[in-house]
XYZ file of C-alpha atoms in Angstrom:
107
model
C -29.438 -47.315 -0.483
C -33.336 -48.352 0.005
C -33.449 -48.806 -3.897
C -30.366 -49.945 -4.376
C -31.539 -53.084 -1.639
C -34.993 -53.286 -3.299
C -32.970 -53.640 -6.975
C -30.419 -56.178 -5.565
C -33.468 -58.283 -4.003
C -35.256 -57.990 -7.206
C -32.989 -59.632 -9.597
C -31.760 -62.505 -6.841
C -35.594 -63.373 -6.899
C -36.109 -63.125 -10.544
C -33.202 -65.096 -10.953
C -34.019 -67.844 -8.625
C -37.336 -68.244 -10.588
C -35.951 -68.417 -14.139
C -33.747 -70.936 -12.985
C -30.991 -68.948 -13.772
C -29.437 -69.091 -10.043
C -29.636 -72.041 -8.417
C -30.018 -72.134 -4.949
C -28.287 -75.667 -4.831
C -25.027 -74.108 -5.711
C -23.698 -71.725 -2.855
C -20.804 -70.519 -4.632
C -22.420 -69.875 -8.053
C -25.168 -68.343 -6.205
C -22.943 -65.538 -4.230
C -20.872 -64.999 -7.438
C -24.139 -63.984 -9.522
C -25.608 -61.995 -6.721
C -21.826 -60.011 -6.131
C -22.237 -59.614 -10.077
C -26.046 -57.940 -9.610
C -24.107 -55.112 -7.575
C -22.827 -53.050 -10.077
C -25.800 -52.902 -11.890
C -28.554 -52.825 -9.296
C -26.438 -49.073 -7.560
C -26.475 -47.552 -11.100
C -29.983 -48.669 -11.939
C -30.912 -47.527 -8.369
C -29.633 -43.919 -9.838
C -26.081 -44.000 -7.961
C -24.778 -41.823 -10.635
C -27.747 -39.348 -10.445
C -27.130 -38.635 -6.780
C -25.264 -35.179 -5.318
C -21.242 -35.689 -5.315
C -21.633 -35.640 -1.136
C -24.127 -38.770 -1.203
C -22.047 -40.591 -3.597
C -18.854 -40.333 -1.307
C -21.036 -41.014 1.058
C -21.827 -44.347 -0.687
C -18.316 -44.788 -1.682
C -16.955 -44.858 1.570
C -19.342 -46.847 3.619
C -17.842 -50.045 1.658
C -15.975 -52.293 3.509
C -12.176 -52.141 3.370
C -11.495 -55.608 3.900
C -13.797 -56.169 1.001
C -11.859 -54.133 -0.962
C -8.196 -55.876 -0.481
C -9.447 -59.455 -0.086
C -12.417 -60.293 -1.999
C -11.742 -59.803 -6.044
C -15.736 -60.010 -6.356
C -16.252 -56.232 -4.447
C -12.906 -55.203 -6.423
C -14.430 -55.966 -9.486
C -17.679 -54.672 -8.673
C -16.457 -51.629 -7.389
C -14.393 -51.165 -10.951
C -17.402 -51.941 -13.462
C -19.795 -49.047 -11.137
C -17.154 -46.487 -11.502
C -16.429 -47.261 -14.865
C -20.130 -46.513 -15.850
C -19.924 -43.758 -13.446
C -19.913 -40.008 -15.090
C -16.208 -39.064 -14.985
C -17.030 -35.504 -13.350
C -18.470 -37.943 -10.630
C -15.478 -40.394 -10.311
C -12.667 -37.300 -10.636
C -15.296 -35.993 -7.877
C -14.622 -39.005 -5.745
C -11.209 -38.624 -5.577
C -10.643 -36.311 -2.280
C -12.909 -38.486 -0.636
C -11.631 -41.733 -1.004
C -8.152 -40.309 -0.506
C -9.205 -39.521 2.827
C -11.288 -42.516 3.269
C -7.662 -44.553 2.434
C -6.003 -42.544 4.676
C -8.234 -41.200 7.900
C -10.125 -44.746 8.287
C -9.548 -47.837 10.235
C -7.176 -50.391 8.828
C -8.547 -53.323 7.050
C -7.532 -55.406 10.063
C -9.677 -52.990 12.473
């Protein structure tokens, strides 16, 4: 998660000084740094991580995220599709349970 922070942080800052997020722009700004989020877990070596610690990562999203904002949604889609697919068939049990045992998004 440390890396995965440290590679989100460094692409809003290079970013911000190639002018290619502008600060000025709140919205734009949020929508580029939801679309570093994908990107930043995998390069951050998500995929590279025991099946445990990626359920682990998997689950500690936020539900509400996940039925209300289409940002995390699509996020969410474009890591597991670049995900191994023994590691997303891996995910399965957990996020069934995760669905299931947790809080609802309302909690």
């Amino acid at each position: 998660m440390e890396w995965t922070k440290d590679r989100l942080q460094f692409k809003m800052e290079a970013g911000l000084r190639s002018g290619e997020w502008d600060e000025s722009k709140p919205e734009e700004l949020k929508e580029k740094a939801y679309d570093s989020h994908s990107e930043a877990y995998l390069e951050a070596g998500l995929a590279d991580l025991p099946q445990e610690d990626i359920d682990k990562v998997l689950t500690a999203v936020d539900r509400g995220d996940l039925v209300f904002s289409w940002d995390a949604i699509q996020e969410a889609g474009e890591t597991a599709w670049d995900m191994p697919l023994e590691k997303k068939v891996g995910s399965i049990p957990a996020l069934v349970n995760w669905l299931k045992d947790g809080p609802s998004i309302t909690d």
